[in-house]
XYZ file of C-alpha atoms in Angstrom:
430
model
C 2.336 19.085 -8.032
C 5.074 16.818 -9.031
C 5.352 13.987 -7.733
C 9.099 12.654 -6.264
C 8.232 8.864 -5.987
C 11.097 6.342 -6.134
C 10.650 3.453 -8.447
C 13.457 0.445 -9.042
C 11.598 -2.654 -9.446
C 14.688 -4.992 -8.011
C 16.031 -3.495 -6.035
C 16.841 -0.133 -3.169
C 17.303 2.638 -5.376
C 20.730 4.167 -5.679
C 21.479 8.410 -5.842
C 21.488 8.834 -9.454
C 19.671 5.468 -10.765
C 17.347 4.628 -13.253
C 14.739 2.208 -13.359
C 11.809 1.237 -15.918
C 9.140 3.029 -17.580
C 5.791 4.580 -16.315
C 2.585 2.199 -16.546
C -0.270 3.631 -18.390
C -3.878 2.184 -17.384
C -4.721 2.239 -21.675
C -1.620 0.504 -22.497
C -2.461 -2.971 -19.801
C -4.080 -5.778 -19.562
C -7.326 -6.431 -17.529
C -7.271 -10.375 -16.600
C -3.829 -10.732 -14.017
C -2.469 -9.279 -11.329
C 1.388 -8.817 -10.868
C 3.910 -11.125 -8.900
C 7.455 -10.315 -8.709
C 9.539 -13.337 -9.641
C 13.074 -12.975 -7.066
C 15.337 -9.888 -6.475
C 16.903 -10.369 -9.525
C 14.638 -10.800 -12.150
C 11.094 -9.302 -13.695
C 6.983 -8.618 -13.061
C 5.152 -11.883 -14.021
C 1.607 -12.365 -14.070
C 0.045 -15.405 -12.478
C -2.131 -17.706 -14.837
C -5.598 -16.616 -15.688
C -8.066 -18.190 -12.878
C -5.619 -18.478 -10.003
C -4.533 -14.509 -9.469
C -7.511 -12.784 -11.979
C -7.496 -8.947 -10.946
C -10.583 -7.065 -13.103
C -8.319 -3.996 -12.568
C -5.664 -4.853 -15.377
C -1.871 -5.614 -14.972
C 0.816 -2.818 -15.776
C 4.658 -3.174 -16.305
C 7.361 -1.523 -13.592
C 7.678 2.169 -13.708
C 9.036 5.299 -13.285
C 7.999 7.773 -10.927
C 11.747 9.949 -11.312
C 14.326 9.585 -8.800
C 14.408 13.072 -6.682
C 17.085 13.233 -3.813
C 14.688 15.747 -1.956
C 11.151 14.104 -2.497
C 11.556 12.526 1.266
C 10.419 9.070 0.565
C 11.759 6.269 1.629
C 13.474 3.946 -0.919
C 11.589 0.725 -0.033
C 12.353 -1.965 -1.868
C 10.048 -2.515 -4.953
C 8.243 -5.913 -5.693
C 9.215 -6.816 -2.041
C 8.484 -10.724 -1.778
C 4.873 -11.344 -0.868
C 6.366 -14.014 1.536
C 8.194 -11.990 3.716
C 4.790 -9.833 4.918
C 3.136 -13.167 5.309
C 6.053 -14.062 7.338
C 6.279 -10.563 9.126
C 2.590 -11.332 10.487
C 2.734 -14.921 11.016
C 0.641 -18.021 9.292
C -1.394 -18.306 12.912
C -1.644 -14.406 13.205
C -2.982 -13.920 9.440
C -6.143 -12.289 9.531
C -9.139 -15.118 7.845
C -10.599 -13.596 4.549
C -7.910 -10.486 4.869
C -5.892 -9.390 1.882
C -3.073 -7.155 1.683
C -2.675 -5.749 -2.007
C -0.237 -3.205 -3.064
C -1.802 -1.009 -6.169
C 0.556 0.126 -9.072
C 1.041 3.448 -9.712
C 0.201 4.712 -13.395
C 2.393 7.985 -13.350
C 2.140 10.015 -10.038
C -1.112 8.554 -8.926
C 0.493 7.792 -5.297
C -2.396 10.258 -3.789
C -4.714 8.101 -5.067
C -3.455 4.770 -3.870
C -2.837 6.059 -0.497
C -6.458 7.775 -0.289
C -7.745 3.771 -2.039
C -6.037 1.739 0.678
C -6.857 4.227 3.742
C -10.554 3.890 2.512
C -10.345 0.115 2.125
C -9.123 -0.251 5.575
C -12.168 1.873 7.121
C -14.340 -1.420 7.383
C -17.872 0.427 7.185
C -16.637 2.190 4.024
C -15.151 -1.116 2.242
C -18.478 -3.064 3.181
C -20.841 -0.967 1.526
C -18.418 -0.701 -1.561
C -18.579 -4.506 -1.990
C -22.038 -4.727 -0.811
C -22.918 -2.448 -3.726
C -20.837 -4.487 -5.993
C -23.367 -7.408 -5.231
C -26.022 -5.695 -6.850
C -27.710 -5.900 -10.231
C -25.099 -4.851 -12.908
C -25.008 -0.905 -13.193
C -23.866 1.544 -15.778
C -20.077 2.047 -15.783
C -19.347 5.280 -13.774
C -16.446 5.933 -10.878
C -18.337 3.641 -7.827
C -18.810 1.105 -10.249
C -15.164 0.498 -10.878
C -13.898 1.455 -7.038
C -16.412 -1.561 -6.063
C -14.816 -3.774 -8.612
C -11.277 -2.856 -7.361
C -12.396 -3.829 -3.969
C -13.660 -6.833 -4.955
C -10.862 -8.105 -6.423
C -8.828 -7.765 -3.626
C -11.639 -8.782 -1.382
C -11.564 -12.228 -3.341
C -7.546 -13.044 -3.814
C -6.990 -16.312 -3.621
C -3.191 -15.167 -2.609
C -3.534 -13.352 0.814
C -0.631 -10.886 -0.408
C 0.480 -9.170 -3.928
C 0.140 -6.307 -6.330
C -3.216 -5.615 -8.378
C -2.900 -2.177 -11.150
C -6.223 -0.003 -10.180
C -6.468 0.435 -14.375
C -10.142 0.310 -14.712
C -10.246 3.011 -11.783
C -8.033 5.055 -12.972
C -8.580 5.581 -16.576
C -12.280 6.648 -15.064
C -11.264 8.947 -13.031
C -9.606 10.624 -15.647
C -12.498 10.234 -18.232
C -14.913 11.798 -15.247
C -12.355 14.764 -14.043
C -10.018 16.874 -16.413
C -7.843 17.621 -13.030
C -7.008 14.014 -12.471
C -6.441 13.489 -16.605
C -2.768 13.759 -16.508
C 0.980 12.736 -15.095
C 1.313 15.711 -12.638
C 0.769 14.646 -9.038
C -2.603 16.131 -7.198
C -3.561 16.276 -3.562
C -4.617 13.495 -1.721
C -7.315 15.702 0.232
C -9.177 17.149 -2.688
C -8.973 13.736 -4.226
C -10.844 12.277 -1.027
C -13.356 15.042 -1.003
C -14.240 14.613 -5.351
C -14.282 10.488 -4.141
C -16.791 10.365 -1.214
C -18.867 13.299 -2.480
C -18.489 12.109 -6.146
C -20.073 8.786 -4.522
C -22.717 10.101 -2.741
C -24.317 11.973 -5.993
C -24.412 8.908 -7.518
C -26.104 7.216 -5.421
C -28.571 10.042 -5.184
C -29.026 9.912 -8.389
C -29.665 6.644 -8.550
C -32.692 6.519 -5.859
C -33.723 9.237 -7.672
C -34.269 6.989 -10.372
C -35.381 4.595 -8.587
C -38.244 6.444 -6.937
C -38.947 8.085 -10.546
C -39.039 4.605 -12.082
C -41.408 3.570 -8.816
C -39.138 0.716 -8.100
C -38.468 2.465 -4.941
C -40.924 0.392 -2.057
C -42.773 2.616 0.061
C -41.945 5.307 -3.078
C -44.604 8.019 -4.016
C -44.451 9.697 -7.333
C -47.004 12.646 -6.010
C -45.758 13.864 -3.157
C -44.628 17.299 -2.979
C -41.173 19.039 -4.292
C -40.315 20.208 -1.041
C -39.933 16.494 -0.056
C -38.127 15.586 -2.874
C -34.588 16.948 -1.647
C -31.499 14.470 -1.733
C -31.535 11.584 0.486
C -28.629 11.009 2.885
C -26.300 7.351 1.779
C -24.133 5.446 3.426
C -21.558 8.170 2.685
C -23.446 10.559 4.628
C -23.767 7.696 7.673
C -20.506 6.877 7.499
C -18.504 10.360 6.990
C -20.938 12.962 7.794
C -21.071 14.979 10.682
C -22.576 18.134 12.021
C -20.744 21.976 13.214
C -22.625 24.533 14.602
C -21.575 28.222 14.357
C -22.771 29.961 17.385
C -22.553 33.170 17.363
C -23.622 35.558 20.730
C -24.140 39.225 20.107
C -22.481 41.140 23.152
C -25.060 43.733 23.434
C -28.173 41.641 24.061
C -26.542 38.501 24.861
C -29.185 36.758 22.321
C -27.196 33.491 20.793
C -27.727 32.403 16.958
C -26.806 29.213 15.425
C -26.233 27.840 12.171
C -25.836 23.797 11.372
C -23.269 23.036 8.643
C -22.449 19.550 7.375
C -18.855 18.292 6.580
C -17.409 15.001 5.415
C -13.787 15.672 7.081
C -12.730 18.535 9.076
C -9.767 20.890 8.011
C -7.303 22.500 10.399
C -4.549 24.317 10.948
C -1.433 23.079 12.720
C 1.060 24.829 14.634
C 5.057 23.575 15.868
C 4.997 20.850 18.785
C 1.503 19.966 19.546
C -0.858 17.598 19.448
C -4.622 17.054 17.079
C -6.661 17.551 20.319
C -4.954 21.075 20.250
C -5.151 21.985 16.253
C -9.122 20.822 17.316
C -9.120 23.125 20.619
C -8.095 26.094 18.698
C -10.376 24.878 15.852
C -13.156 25.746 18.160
C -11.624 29.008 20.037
C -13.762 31.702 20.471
C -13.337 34.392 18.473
C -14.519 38.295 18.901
C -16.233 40.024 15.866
C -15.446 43.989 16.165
C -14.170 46.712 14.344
C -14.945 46.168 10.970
C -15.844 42.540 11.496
C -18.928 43.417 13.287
C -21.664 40.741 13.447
C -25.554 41.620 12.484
C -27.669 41.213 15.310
C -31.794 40.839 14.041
C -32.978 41.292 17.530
C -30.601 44.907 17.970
C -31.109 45.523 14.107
C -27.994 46.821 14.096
C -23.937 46.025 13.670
C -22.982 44.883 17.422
C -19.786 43.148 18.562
C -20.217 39.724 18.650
C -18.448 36.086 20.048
C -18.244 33.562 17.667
C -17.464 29.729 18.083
C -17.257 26.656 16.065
C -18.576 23.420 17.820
C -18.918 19.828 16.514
C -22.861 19.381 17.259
C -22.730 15.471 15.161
C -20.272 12.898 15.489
C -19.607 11.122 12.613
C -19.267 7.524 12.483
C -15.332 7.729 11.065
C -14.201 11.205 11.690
C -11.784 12.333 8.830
C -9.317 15.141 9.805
C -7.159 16.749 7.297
C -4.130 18.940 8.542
C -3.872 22.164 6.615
C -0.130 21.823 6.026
C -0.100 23.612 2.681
C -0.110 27.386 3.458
C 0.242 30.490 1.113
C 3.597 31.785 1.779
C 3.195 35.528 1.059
C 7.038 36.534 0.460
C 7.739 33.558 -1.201
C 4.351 33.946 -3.575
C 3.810 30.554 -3.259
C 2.650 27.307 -1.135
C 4.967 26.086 1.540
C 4.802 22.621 3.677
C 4.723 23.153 7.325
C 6.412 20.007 8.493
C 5.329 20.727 12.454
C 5.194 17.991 14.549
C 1.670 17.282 15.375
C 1.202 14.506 17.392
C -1.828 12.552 16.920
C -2.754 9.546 19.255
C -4.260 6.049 18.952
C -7.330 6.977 20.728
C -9.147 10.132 20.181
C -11.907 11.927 22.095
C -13.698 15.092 21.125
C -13.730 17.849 23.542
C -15.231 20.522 21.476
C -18.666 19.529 21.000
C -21.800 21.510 21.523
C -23.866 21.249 24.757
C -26.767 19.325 22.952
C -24.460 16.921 21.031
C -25.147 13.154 20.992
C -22.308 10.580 22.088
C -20.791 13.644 23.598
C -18.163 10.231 25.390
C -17.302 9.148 21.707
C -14.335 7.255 21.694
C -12.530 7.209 18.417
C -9.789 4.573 17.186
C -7.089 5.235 14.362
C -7.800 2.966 11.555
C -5.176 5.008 8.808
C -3.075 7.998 7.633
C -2.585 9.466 4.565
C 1.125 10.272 5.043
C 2.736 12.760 2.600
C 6.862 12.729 2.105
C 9.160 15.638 1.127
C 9.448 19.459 1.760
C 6.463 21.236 -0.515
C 3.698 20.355 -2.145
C 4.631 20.560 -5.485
C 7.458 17.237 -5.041
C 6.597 14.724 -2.920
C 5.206 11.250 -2.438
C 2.020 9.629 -0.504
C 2.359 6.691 1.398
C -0.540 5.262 3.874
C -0.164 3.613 6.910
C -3.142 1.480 8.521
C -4.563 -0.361 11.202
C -5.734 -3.804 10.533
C -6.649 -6.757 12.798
C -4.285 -5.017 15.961
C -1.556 -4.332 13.515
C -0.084 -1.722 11.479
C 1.094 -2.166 7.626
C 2.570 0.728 5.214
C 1.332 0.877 1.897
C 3.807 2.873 -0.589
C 1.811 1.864 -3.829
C 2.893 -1.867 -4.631
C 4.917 -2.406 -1.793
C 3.357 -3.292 1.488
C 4.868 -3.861 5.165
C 4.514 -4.601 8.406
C 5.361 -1.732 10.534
C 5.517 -1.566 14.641
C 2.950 0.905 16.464
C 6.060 2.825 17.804
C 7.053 3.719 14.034
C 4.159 5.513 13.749
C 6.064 8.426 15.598
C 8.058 9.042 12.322
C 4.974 10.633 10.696
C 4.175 13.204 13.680
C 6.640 15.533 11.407
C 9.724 17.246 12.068
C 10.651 19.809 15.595
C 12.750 22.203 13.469
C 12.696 23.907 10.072
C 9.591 23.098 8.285
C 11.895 23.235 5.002
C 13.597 20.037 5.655
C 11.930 16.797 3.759
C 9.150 14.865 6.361
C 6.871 12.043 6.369
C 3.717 14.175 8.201
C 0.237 12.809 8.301
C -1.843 14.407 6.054
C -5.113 13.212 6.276
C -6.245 11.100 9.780
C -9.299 8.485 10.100
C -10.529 7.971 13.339
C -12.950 4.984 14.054
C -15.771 5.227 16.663
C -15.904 1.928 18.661
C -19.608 1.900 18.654
């Protein structure tokens, strides 16, 4: 994918313009973070002590200026003192930040995916609560931690921080991330969160092995020894259950299957409690499709359902809005308008489901801009202390809950560039 992000670091950019030059995470500094000095003039960097950022400092750049990419030409560097003025001295959250994060060549998906996660408080609190720990081998959660943590402790409430020391690991750590070309924002969440949970398996593995581990026994059995759930798996993890009910005998199988987010499929005008609905329709097995039953020990038509049997504490839902185009021989964006609302509640859960009331708040949206998913741009929008602010990489604004309507997508031709949430968060208020 390739990304169509706008960058001008003045000023709105102009059909046709220019602007500077594509920061690389090996060619920047580690000790500053960035502060635009007025509309007019250049990137400075605050003096060491006052603005430190462990995640490096990196020049204006380039993303390339496509007409058709769909995103909006904010205005880059936009003075820090206008968002605290959007929100108010009184109204300014106590110990909140609000960091932009530079882009180092078509890394938008992975800002947007960074400041959605950072605004899902359970997420962000373990992050920085295992940056307080003993010092650790570099590896990916090492350097996310740090990155939180020097936002977490700003002394400026707003600004721009370069995610270098993140970056330049994810690319040591993933051969798919190691280059310019834009990737998707949902298989970057998925490598993040799972990428995240191995380590920390790993490391009470150690732990245990090492017998550091209280309460730890080095002889119990292998069967015991399988990997332990994290605060990943508290946080993101919930349960389906494929029922399936063989028409014959009427005898009703199941089988438990554990996601971190939940992919489905949109269709024109509706809403995320219908993509869910139809996630969960029941569908017939015959013909060919035939289901084995063990109790007929034979091929029987069946009825087969999906059900959500676990809630998960923040329920991620990803909109399948890449699809295979088969006369075109390639992927297509369907830019449907899919409504999704501030407060969510999950109708398609199984009968023996816990919290089958859930209530669910939006916290943030992963938000992808332009007409296919090879050009395009990521942008987030999130929910923080009763407001909403829109994070395009370094710039950051205050947005009004009605503007969220601009992301539900577009009514007609899915060819025409849209801002469509990509990837939802949902909150559960207890």
């Amino acid at each position: 994918m390739e990304c169509g992000c706008l960058r001008k670091p003045a000023a709105r950019a102009e059909p046709g313009s220019t602007s500077g030059q594509r920061a690389d995470p090996e060619d920047v500094s580690g000790s500053e973070v960035l502060e635009w000095s007025g509309r007019g003039g250049s990137w400075k960097t605050g003096p060491p002590g006052t603005e430190r950022a462990d995640c490096g400092t990196a020049p204006p750049h380039a993303d390339g200026d496509h007409p058709d990419d769909g995103s909006r030409r904010r205005v880059k560097g936009t003075n820090a003192s206008a968002l605290e003025k959007d929100i108010g001295p009184e109204q300014f959250p106590i110990n909140e930040h609000y960091f932009g994060l530079v882009n180092f060549g078509n890394t938008c998906y992975c800002n947007s995916v960074l400041q959605a996660l950072y605004f899902c408080r359970p997420f962000r609190e373990n992050v920085l609560a295992y940056k307080a720990q003993q010092k650790k081998k570099e590896n990916l959660l090492t350097c996310l931690a740090d990155l939180f943590h020097s936002i977490a402790t700003q002394k400026k409430k707003v600004g721009v921080i370069p995610p270098k020391k993140f970056i330049s690991r994810l690319r040591k750590e993933n051969d798919l991330f190691d280059n310019y070309m834009q990737q998707d924002a949902h298989e970057f969440l998925n490598y993040l969160l799972n990428t995240i949970a191995d380590i920390l398996q790993e490391e009470k593995k150690q732990e245990k092995q090492n017998g550091k581990l209280k309460n730890g026994n080095m002889n119990e059995p292998a069967e015991n020894n399988k990997p332990e759930l994290t605060w990943v798996h508290e946080i993101f993890q919930g349960t389906l259950t494929n029922e399936t009910r063989c028409l014959n005998c009427e005898t009703v199988s199941s089988k438990d299957e554990d996601f971190l987010d939940l992919s489905v499929d949109v269709e024109q005008n509706t809403s995320i409690t219908h993509c869910l609905r139809d996630f969960s329709n029941t569908e017939t097995l015959c013909s060919e499709q035939k289901y084995y039953c063990e109790t007929c020990c034979s091929k029987q038509e069946a009825q087969k359902r999906m059900r959500v049997k676990k809630l998960p504490m923040i329920l991620a839902l990803h909109l399948k809005r890449f699809k295979y185009m088969e006369q075109l021989h390639r992927y297509t964006k369907l830019s449907y308008r899919v409504v999704f609302p501030l407060e969510l509640r999950l109708f398609n859960t199984s009968s023996d489901a816990v919290n089958l009331d859930r209530m669910y708040d939006l916290v943030a949206v992963v938000v992808h801009c332009g007409s296919g998913p090879n050009r395009g741009h990521y942008i987030t929008i999130v929910k923080s202390h009763g407001f909403w602010l829109l994070f395009d990489d370094d710039i950051v604004e205050k947005i009004d809950a009605q503007a969220i309507e601009e992301f539900y997508g577009l009514t007609s031709d899915i060819s025409k560039n849209s801002e469509s949430g990509y990837i939802l968060f949902y909150q559960s208020r207890e």
